[in-house]
Coordinates of C-alpha atoms in Angstrom, one line a residue:
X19 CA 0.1 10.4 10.5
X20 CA -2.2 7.6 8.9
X21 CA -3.3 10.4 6.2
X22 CA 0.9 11.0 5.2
X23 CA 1.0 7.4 5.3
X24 CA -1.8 6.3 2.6
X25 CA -0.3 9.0 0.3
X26 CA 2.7 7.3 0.6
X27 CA 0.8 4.5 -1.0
X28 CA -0.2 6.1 -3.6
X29 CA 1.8 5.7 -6.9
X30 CA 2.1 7.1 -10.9
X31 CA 2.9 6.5 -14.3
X32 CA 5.1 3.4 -15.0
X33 CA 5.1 2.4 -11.3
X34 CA 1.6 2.6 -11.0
X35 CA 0.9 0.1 -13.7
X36 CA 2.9 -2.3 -12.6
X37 CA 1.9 -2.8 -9.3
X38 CA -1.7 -2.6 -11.0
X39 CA -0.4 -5.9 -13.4
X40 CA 1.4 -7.7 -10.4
X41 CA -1.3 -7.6 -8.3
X42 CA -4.0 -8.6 -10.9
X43 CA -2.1 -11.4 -12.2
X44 CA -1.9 -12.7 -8.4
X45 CA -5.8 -12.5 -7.6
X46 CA -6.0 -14.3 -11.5
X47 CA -3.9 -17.3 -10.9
X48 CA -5.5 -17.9 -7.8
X49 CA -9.0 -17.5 -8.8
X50 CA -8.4 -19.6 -12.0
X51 CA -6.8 -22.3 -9.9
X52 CA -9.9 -22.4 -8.0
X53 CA -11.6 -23.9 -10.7
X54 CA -9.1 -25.3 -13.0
X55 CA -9.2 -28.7 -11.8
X56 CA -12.5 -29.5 -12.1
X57 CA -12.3 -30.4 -15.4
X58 CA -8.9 -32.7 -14.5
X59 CA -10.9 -34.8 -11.6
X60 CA -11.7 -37.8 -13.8
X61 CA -7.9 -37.8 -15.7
X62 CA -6.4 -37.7 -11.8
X63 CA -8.6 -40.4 -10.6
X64 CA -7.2 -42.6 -13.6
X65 CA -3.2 -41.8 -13.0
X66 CA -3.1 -41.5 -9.1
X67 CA -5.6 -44.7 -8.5
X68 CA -8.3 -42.4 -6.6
X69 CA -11.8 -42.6 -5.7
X70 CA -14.7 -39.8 -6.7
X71 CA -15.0 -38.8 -3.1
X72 CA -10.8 -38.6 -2.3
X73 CA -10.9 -36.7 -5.7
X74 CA -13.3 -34.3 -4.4
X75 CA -10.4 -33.2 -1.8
X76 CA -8.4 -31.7 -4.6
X77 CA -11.3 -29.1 -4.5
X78 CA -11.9 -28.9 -0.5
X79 CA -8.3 -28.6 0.2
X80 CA -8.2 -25.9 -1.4
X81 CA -11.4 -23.9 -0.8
X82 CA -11.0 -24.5 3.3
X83 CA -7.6 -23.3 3.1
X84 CA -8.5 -20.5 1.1
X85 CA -11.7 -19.6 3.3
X86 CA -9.1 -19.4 6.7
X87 CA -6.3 -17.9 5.6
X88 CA -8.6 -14.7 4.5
X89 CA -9.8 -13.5 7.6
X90 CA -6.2 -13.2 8.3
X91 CA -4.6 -11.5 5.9
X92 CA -4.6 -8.1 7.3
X93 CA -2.8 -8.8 10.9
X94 CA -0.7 -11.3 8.4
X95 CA 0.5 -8.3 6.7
X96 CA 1.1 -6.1 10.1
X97 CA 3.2 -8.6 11.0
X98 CA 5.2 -9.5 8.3
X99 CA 5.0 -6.1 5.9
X100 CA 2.7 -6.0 3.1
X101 CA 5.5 -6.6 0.4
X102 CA 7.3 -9.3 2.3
X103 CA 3.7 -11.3 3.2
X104 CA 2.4 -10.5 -0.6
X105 CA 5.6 -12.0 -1.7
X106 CA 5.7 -15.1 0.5
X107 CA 2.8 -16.1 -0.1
X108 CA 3.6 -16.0 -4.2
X109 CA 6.4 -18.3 -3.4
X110 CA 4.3 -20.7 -1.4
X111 CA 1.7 -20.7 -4.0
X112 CA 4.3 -21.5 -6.7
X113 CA 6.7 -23.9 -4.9
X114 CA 3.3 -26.0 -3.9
X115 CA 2.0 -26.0 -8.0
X116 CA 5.3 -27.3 -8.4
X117 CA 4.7 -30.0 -5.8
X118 CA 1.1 -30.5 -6.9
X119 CA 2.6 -31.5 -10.3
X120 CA 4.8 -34.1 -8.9
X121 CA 2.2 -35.5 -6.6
X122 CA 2.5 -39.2 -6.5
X123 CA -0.5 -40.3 -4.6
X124 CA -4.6 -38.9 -4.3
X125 CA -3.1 -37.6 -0.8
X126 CA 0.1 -36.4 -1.3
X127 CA -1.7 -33.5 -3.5
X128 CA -4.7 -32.8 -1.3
X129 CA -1.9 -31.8 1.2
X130 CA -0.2 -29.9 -1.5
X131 CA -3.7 -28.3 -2.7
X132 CA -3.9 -27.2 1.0
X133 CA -1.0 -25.7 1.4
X134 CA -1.2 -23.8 -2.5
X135 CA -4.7 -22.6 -0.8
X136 CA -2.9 -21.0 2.3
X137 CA -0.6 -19.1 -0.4
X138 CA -3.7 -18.2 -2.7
X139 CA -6.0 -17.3 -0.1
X140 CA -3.6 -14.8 0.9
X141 CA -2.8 -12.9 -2.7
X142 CA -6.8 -12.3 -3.3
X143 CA -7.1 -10.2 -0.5
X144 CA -3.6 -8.6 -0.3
X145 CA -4.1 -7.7 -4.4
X146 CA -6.8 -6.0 -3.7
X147 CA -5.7 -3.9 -1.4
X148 CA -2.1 -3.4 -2.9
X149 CA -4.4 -1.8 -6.1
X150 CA -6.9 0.2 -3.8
X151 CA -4.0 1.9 -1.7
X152 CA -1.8 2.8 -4.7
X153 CA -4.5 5.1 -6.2
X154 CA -5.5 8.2 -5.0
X155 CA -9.4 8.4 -3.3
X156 CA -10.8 9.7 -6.5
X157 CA -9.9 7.0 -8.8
X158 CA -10.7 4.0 -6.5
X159 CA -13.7 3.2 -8.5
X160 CA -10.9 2.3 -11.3
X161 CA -9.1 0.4 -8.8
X162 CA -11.6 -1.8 -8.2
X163 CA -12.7 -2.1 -11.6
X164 CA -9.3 -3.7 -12.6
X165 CA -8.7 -5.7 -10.1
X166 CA -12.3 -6.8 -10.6
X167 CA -11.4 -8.1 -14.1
X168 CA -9.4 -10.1 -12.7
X169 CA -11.2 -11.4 -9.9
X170 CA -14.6 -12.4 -12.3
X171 CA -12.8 -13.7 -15.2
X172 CA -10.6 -15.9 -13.5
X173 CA -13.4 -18.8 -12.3
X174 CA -14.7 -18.7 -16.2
X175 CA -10.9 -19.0 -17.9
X176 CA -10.6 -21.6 -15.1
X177 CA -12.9 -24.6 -17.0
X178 CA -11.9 -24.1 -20.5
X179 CA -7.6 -23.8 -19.7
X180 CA -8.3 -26.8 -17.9
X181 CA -10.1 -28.5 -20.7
X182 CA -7.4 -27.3 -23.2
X183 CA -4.1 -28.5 -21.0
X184 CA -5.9 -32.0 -20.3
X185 CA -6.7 -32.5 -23.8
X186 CA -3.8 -31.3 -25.3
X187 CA -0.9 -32.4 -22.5
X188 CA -1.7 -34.4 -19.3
X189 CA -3.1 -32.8 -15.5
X190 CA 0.5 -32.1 -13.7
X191 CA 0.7 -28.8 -16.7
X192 CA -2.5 -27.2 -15.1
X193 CA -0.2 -26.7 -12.0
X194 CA 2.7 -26.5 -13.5
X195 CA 1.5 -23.5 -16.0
X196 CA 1.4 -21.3 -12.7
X197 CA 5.2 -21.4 -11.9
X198 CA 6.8 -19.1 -14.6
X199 CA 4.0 -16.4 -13.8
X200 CA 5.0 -17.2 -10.0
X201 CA 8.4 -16.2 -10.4
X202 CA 7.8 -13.1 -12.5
X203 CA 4.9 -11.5 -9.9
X204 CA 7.7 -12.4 -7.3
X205 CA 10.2 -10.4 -9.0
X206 CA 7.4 -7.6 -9.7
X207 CA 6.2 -7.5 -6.1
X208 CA 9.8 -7.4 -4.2
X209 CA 10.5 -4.3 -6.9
X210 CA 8.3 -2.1 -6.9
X211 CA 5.2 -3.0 -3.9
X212 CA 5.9 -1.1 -1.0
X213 CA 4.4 -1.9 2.6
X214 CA 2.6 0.7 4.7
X215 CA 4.4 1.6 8.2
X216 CA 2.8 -0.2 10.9
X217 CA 2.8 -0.4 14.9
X218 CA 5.1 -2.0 16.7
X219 CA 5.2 -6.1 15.8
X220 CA 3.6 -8.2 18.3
X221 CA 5.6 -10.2 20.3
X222 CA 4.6 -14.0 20.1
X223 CA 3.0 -14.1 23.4
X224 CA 0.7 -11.6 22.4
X225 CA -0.3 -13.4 19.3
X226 CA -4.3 -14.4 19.2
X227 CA -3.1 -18.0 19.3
X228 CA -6.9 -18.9 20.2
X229 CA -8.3 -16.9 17.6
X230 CA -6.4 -18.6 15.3
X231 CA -7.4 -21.8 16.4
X232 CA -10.8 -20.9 16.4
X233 CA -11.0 -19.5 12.9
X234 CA -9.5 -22.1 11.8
X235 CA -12.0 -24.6 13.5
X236 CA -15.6 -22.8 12.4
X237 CA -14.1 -21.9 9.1
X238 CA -12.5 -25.3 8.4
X239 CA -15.8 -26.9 9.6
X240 CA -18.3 -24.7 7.9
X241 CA -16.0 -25.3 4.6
X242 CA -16.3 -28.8 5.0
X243 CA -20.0 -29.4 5.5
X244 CA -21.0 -27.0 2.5
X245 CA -18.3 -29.0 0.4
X246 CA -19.4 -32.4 1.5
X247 CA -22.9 -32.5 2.5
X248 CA -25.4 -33.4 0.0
X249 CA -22.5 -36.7 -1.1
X250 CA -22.6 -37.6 2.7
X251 CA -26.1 -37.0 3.1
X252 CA -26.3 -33.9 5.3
X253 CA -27.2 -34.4 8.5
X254 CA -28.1 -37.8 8.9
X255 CA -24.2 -38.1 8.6
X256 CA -22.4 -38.4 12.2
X257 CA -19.3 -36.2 10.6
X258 CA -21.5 -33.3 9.4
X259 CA -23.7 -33.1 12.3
X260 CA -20.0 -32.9 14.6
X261 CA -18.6 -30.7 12.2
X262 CA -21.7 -28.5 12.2
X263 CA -21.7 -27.9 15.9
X264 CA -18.5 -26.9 15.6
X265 CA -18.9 -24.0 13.0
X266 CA -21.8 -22.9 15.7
X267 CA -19.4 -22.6 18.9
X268 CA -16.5 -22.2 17.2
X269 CA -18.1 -18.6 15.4
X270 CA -19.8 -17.8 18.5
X271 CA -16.4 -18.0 20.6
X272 CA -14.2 -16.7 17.8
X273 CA -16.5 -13.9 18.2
X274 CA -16.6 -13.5 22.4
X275 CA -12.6 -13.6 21.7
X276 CA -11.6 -10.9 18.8
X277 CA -14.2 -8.5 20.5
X278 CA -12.8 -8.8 24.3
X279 CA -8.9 -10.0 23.3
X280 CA -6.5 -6.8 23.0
X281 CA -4.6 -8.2 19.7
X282 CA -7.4 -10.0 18.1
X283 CA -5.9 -11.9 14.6
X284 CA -9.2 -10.6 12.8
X285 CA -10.6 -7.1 14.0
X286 CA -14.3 -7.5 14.1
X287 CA -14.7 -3.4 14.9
X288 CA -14.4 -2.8 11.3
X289 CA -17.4 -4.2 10.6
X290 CA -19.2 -0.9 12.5
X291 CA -18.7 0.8 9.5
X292 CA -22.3 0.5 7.9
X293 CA -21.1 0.2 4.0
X294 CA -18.9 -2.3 5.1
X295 CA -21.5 -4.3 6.8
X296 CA -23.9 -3.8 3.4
X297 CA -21.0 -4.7 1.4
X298 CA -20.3 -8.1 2.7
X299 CA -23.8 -8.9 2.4
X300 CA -24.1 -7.9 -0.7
X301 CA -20.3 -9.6 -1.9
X302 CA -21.9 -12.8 0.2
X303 CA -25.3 -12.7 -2.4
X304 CA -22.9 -11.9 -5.2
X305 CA -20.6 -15.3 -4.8
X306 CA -23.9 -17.1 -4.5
X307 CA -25.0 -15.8 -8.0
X308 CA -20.9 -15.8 -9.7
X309 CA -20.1 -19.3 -8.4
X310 CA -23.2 -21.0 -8.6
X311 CA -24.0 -20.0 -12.1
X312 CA -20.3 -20.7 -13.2
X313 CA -20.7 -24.2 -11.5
X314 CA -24.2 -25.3 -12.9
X315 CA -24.3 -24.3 -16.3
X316 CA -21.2 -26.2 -17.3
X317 CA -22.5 -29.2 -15.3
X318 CA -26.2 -28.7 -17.7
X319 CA -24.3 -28.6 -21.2
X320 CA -21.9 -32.3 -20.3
X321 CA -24.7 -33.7 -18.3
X322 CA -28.0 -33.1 -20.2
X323 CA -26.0 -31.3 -24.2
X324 CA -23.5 -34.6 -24.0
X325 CA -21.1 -31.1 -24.4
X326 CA -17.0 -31.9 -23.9
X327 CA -15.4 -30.3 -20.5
X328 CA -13.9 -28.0 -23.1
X329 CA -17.2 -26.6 -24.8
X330 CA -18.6 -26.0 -21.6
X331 CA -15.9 -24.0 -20.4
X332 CA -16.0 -21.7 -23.7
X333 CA -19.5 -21.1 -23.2
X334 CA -18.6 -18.9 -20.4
X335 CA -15.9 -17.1 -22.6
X336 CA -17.9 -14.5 -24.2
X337 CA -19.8 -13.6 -20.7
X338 CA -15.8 -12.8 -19.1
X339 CA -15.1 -10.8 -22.0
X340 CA -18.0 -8.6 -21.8
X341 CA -17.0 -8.1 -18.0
X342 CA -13.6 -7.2 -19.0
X343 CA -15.1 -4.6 -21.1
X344 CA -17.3 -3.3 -18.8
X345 CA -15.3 -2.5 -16.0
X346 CA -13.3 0.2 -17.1
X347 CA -16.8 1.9 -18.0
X348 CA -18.0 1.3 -14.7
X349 CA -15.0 2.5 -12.9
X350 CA -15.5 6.0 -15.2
X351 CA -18.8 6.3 -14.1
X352 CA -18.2 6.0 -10.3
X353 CA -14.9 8.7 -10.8
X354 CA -17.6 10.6 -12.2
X355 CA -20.2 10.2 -9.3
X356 CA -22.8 8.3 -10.5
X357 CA -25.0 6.6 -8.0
X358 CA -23.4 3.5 -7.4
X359 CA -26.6 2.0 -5.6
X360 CA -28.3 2.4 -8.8
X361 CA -25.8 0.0 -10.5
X362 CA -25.8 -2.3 -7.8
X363 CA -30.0 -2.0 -8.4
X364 CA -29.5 -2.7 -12.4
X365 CA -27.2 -5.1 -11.4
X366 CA -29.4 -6.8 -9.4
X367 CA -32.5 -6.4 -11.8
X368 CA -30.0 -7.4 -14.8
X369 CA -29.1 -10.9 -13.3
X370 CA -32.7 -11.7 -12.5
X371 CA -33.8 -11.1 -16.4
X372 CA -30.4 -13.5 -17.3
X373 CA -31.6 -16.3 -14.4
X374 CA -35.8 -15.7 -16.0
X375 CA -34.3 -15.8 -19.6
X376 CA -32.4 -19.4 -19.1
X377 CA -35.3 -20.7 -17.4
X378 CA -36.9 -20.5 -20.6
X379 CA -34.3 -21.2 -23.4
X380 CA -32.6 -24.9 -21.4
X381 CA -34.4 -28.0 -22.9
X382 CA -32.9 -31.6 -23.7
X383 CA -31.6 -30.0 -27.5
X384 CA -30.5 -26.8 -26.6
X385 CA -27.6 -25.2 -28.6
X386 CA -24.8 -23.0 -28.0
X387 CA -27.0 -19.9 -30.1
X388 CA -29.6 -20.2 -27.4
X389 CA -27.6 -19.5 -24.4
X390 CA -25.2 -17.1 -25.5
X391 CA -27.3 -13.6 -25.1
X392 CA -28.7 -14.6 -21.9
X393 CA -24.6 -14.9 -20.8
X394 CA -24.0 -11.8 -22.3
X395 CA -26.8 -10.3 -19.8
X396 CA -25.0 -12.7 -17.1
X397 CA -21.9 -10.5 -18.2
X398 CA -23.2 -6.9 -18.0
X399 CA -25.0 -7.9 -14.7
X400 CA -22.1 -9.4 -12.9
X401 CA -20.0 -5.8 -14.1
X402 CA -22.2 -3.7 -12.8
X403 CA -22.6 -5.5 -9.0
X404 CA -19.0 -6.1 -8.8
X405 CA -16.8 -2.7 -8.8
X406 CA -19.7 -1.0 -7.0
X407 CA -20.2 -3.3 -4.1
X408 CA -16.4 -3.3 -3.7
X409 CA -15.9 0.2 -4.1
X410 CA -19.2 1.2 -1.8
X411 CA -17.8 -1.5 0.7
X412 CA -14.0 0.3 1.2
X413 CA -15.1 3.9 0.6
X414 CA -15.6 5.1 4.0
X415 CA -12.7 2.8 5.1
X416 CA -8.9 4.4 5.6
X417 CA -5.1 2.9 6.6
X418 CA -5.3 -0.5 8.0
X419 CA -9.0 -0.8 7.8
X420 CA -9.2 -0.7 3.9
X421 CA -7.1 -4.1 4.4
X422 CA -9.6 -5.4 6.7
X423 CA -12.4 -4.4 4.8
X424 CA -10.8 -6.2 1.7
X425 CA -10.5 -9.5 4.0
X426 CA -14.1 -9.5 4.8
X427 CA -15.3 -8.8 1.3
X428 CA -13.5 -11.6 0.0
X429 CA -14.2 -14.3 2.6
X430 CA -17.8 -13.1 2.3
X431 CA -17.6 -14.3 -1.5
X432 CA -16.0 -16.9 -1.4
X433 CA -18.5 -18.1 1.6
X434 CA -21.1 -16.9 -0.8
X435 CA -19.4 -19.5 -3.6
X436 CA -19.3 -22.8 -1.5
X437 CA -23.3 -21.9 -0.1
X438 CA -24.1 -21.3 -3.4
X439 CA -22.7 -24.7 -5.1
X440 CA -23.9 -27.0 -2.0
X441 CA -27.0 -25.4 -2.0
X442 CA -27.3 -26.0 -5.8
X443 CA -25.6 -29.2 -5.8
X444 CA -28.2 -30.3 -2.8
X445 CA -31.4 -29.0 -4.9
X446 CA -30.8 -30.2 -7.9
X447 CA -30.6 -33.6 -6.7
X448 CA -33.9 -33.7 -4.3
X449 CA -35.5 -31.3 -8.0
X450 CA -34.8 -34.4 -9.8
X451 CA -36.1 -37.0 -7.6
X452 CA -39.3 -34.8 -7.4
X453 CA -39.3 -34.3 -10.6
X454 CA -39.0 -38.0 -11.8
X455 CA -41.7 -39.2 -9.3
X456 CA -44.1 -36.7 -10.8
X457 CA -43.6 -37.5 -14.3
X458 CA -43.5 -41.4 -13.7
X459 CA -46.8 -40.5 -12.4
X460 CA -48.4 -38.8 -15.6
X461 CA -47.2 -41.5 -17.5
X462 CA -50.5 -43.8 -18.2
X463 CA -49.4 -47.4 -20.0
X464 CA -52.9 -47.7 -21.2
X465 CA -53.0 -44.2 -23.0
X466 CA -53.0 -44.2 -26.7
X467 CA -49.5 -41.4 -26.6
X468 CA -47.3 -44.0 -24.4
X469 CA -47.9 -47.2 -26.3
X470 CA -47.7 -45.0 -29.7
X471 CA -43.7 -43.5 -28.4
X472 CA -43.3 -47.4 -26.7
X473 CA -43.9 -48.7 -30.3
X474 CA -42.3 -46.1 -31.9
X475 CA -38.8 -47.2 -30.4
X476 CA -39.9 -50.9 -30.1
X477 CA -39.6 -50.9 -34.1
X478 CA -36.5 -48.8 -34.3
X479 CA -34.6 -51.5 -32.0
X480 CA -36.3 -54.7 -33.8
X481 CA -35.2 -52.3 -37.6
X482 CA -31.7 -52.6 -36.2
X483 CA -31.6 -56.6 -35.8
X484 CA -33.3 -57.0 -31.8
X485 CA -35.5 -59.8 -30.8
X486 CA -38.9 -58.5 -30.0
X487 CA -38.8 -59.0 -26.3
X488 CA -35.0 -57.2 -26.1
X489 CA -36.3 -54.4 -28.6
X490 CA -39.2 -53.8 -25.7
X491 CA -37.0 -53.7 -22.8
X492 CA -34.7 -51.2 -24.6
X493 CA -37.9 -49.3 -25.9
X494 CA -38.6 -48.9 -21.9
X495 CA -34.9 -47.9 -20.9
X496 CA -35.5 -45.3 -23.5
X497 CA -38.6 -44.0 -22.4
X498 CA -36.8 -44.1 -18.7
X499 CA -33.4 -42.0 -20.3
X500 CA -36.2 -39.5 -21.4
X501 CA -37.4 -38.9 -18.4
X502 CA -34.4 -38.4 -16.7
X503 CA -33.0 -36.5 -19.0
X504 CA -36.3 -34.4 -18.6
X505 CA -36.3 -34.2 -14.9
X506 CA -33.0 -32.8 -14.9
X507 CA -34.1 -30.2 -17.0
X508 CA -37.1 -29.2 -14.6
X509 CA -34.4 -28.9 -12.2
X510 CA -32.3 -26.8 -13.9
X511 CA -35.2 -24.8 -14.3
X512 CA -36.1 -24.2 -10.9
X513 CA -32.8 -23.7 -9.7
X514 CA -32.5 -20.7 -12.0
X515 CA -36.0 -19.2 -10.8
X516 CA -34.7 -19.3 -7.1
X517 CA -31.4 -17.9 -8.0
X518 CA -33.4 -15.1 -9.8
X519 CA -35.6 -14.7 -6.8
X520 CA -33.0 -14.1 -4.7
X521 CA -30.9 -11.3 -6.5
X522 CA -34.5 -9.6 -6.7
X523 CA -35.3 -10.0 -3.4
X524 CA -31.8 -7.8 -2.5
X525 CA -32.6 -4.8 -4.5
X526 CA -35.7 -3.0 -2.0
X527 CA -33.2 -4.1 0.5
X528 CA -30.1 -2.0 -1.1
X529 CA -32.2 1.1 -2.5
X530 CA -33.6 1.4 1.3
X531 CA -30.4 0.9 3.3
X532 CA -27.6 2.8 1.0
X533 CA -30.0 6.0 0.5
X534 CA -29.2 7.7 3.7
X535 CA -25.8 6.8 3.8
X536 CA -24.7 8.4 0.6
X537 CA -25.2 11.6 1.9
X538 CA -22.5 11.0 4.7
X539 CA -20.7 9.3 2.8
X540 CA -17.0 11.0 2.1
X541 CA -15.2 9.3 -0.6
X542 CA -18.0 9.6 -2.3
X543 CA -18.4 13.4 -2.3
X544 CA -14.4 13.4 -3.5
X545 CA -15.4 11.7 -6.4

């Protein structure tokens, strides 16, 4: 019955592309509105009368109700019908952009963001399972490549839009953009998307109302302390150590209750397949490396360049392109069986050669010609780890578990995202503390270099009409700017060494455990 069923899924031709655009234009706007606003934080603080740390929610909102609303998708869309959940949750994502536009208060749009987040969380993981099911096993690899266009170009278009609308309009347009395309994927989804046939509906007494709660409460939590711990000082902070304690109960029970409960909300059994289990891993390691560098290498050109939110962003552009191009490549190769843990491997290597690479090209005067090759390696890397972990992750999966699957995978990255900015945002301010202290250190007021560099600037201020004294005090601040400026340099340069450490560190790892499996492996022998 389940095997007549997933055929039934399975679409051609005209209809086939469709759904393919729908659904890819769905995991896009939600992606891109992921990061969108960042570059509008400072514009909304002026017109709404906010502080950096309410600001901030615009971004927290959004990722904790993202993070929850994952895990759920797949009983979401049991309950509901794919179609009619896929749909809803458009209409809630675009109703709440139109609400986010109108927001009249710092508040009034975190609550909006939230809600938008509950609708967006929701397309992501019902997109990619929409594409998977409507083509046969054999072209999966495809599948995933499209949809994984969409899903890895979205955070980089995010920046540079934002930069464009901001610059050219005012902040309510970078909601506002998402409510024509809203309305069209709508009309796209209730026409041609058709829903798998489920059980029997739960009755609301059956519901996993505790699991609901519980998710909610460690996810909400963990979300929160990753978002907001290195601002609030971690866990010298009474909020973060509560909140973190928690996420530790909160998992563990959540846990004790979808593995003993009859109608558990998420179903944790999935996760006994073994490529699933490598897959989230792997999709976890892979958010680290896709958010993290998308975050910190923007925040290196406007911070240490003196680059515009704009040129930052359109750094990034060439790196999404050369995804783009690559995936339909990589989804040929996997049609055509070729080793998919050897991609993942290059993948892998690939990223750790881009991370070594800017380690050694970022100074205080680098240009846009210096960074753009290693991002073109960033590119190829990221489109080689991303089709093949997804694919490898839902191969041996079938029916209702391919939509489970999908909702672990794409919590897994987006958890991978938020550890990998908090854990960058926290290093690279205790790396520049360290780094400051050290180089404060070396610097010897009695040796013949400082006094020649403290002159050296004392003369340029007293050449531009400054008193002698006031010319040696700026000469000071100036030699202080440098070494700030150089500090957060080092920093930048560390984190990229770790990063690099840590995609290497996977690839023993992946060779060892995925070797064995291939040979069992079904959906791969259909290829």
């Amino acid at each position: 019955m389940v095997e007549s069923g997933e055929d039934d899924l399975v679409e051609y031709g005209f209809r086939r592309i469709i759904i393919t655009i729908t659904a890819v234009l769905c995991a896009m706007l939600e992606i891109v509105d992921t990061t969108i606003v960042n570059v509008a934080l400072n514009n909304m603080r002026g017109s709404l009368g906010a502080s950096l740390t309410d600001v901030a929610w615009v971004i927290t909102a959004y990722a904790i109700a993202n993070v929850i609303v994952i895990p759920m998708t797949s009983w979401l869309s049991q309950q509901f019908g794919r179609r009619n959940y896929f749909a809803i949750s458009i209409i809630i994502f675009t109703v709440s952009s139109f609400l986010c536009g109108n927001a009249s208060n710092i508040w009034e749009l975190v609550t909006f963001r939230f809600i938008q987040g509950l609708g967006g969380g929701a397309l992501l993981v019902t997109a990619q399972t929409i594409i998977t099911e409507s083509y046969p096993i054999a072209k999966r690899g495809m599948a995933q490549a499209i949809y994984g266009m969409g899903v890895i170009v979205g955070p980089t278009l995010g920046p540079p839009l934002g930069g464009y609308i901001v610059d050219h309009f005012s902040w309510p347009f970078i909601f506002y953009i998402n409510i024509p395309l809203g309305i069209i994927a709508t009309l796209l989804t209730l026409s041609f998307v058709k829903s798998p046939k489920y059980g029997n509906k739960l009755k609301a007494s059956q519901v996993d109302w505790w699991g609901i709660i519980l998710l909610t409460a460690f996810i909400g939590s963990l979300q929160y302390v990753l978002e907001h711990g290195q601002q609030d000082d971690w866990f010298n902070n009474t909020t973060i150590i509560t909140l973190s304690v928690i996420t530790v109960f909160g998992l563990l029970l959540f846990i004790w209750r979808e593995l003993t409960y009859e109608y558990p909300i998420v179903n944790l059994r999935v996760l006994k397949d073994t490529n699933l289990k490598i897959g989230t891993i792997m999709c976890f390691i892979l958010g680290f490396g896709l958010y993290g560098s998308t975050f910190i290498i923007p925040i290196y050109t406007q911070s240490v360049l003196g680059w515009s939110a704009l040129d930052a962003g359109l750094l990034l552009i060439p790196s999404s392109i050369t995804i783009g191009i690559m995936m339909p490549f990589i989804g040929k190769l996997i049609q055509r069986g070729f080793p998919q843990t050897y991609m993942v491997a290059a993948g892998f290597l690939l990223f750790f050669f881009f991370t070594f690479w800017m380690q050694s090209v970022i100074t205080p005067d680098s240009g846009g010609e210096h960074l753009y090759w290693p991002l073109i390696m960033r590119g190829i890397s990221l489109g080689l780890l991303f089709v093949p972990i997804s694919t490898l992750s839902l191969s041996t999966l079938k029916g209702k578990g391919i939509g489970e699957g999908a909702a672990f995978t794409g919590m897994m990255r987006q958890l991978g995202g938020s550890f990998g900015i908090a854990i960058i945002t926290t290093f690279i301010a205790r790396f520049n503390q360290e780094h400051r202290v050290n180089l404060i250190a070396h610097l010897d007021k009695t040796s013949y270099e400082v006094q020649k560099t403290v002159q050296q600037f004392k003369l340029g201020f007293m050449s531009k009409g400054y008193p002698e004294n006031e010319a040696l005090a700026k000469a000071y601040k100036a030699i202080e700017y440098k070494i700030m400026v150089q500090s957060s340099v080092l920093s930048y340069m560390d984190i990229f060494m770790y990063l690099g450490a840590l995609f290497l560190f996977c690839i023993p790892f992946i060779l060892l455990i995925k070797k064995g499996k291939n040979k069992i492996n079904p959906a791969d022998a259909m290829h």
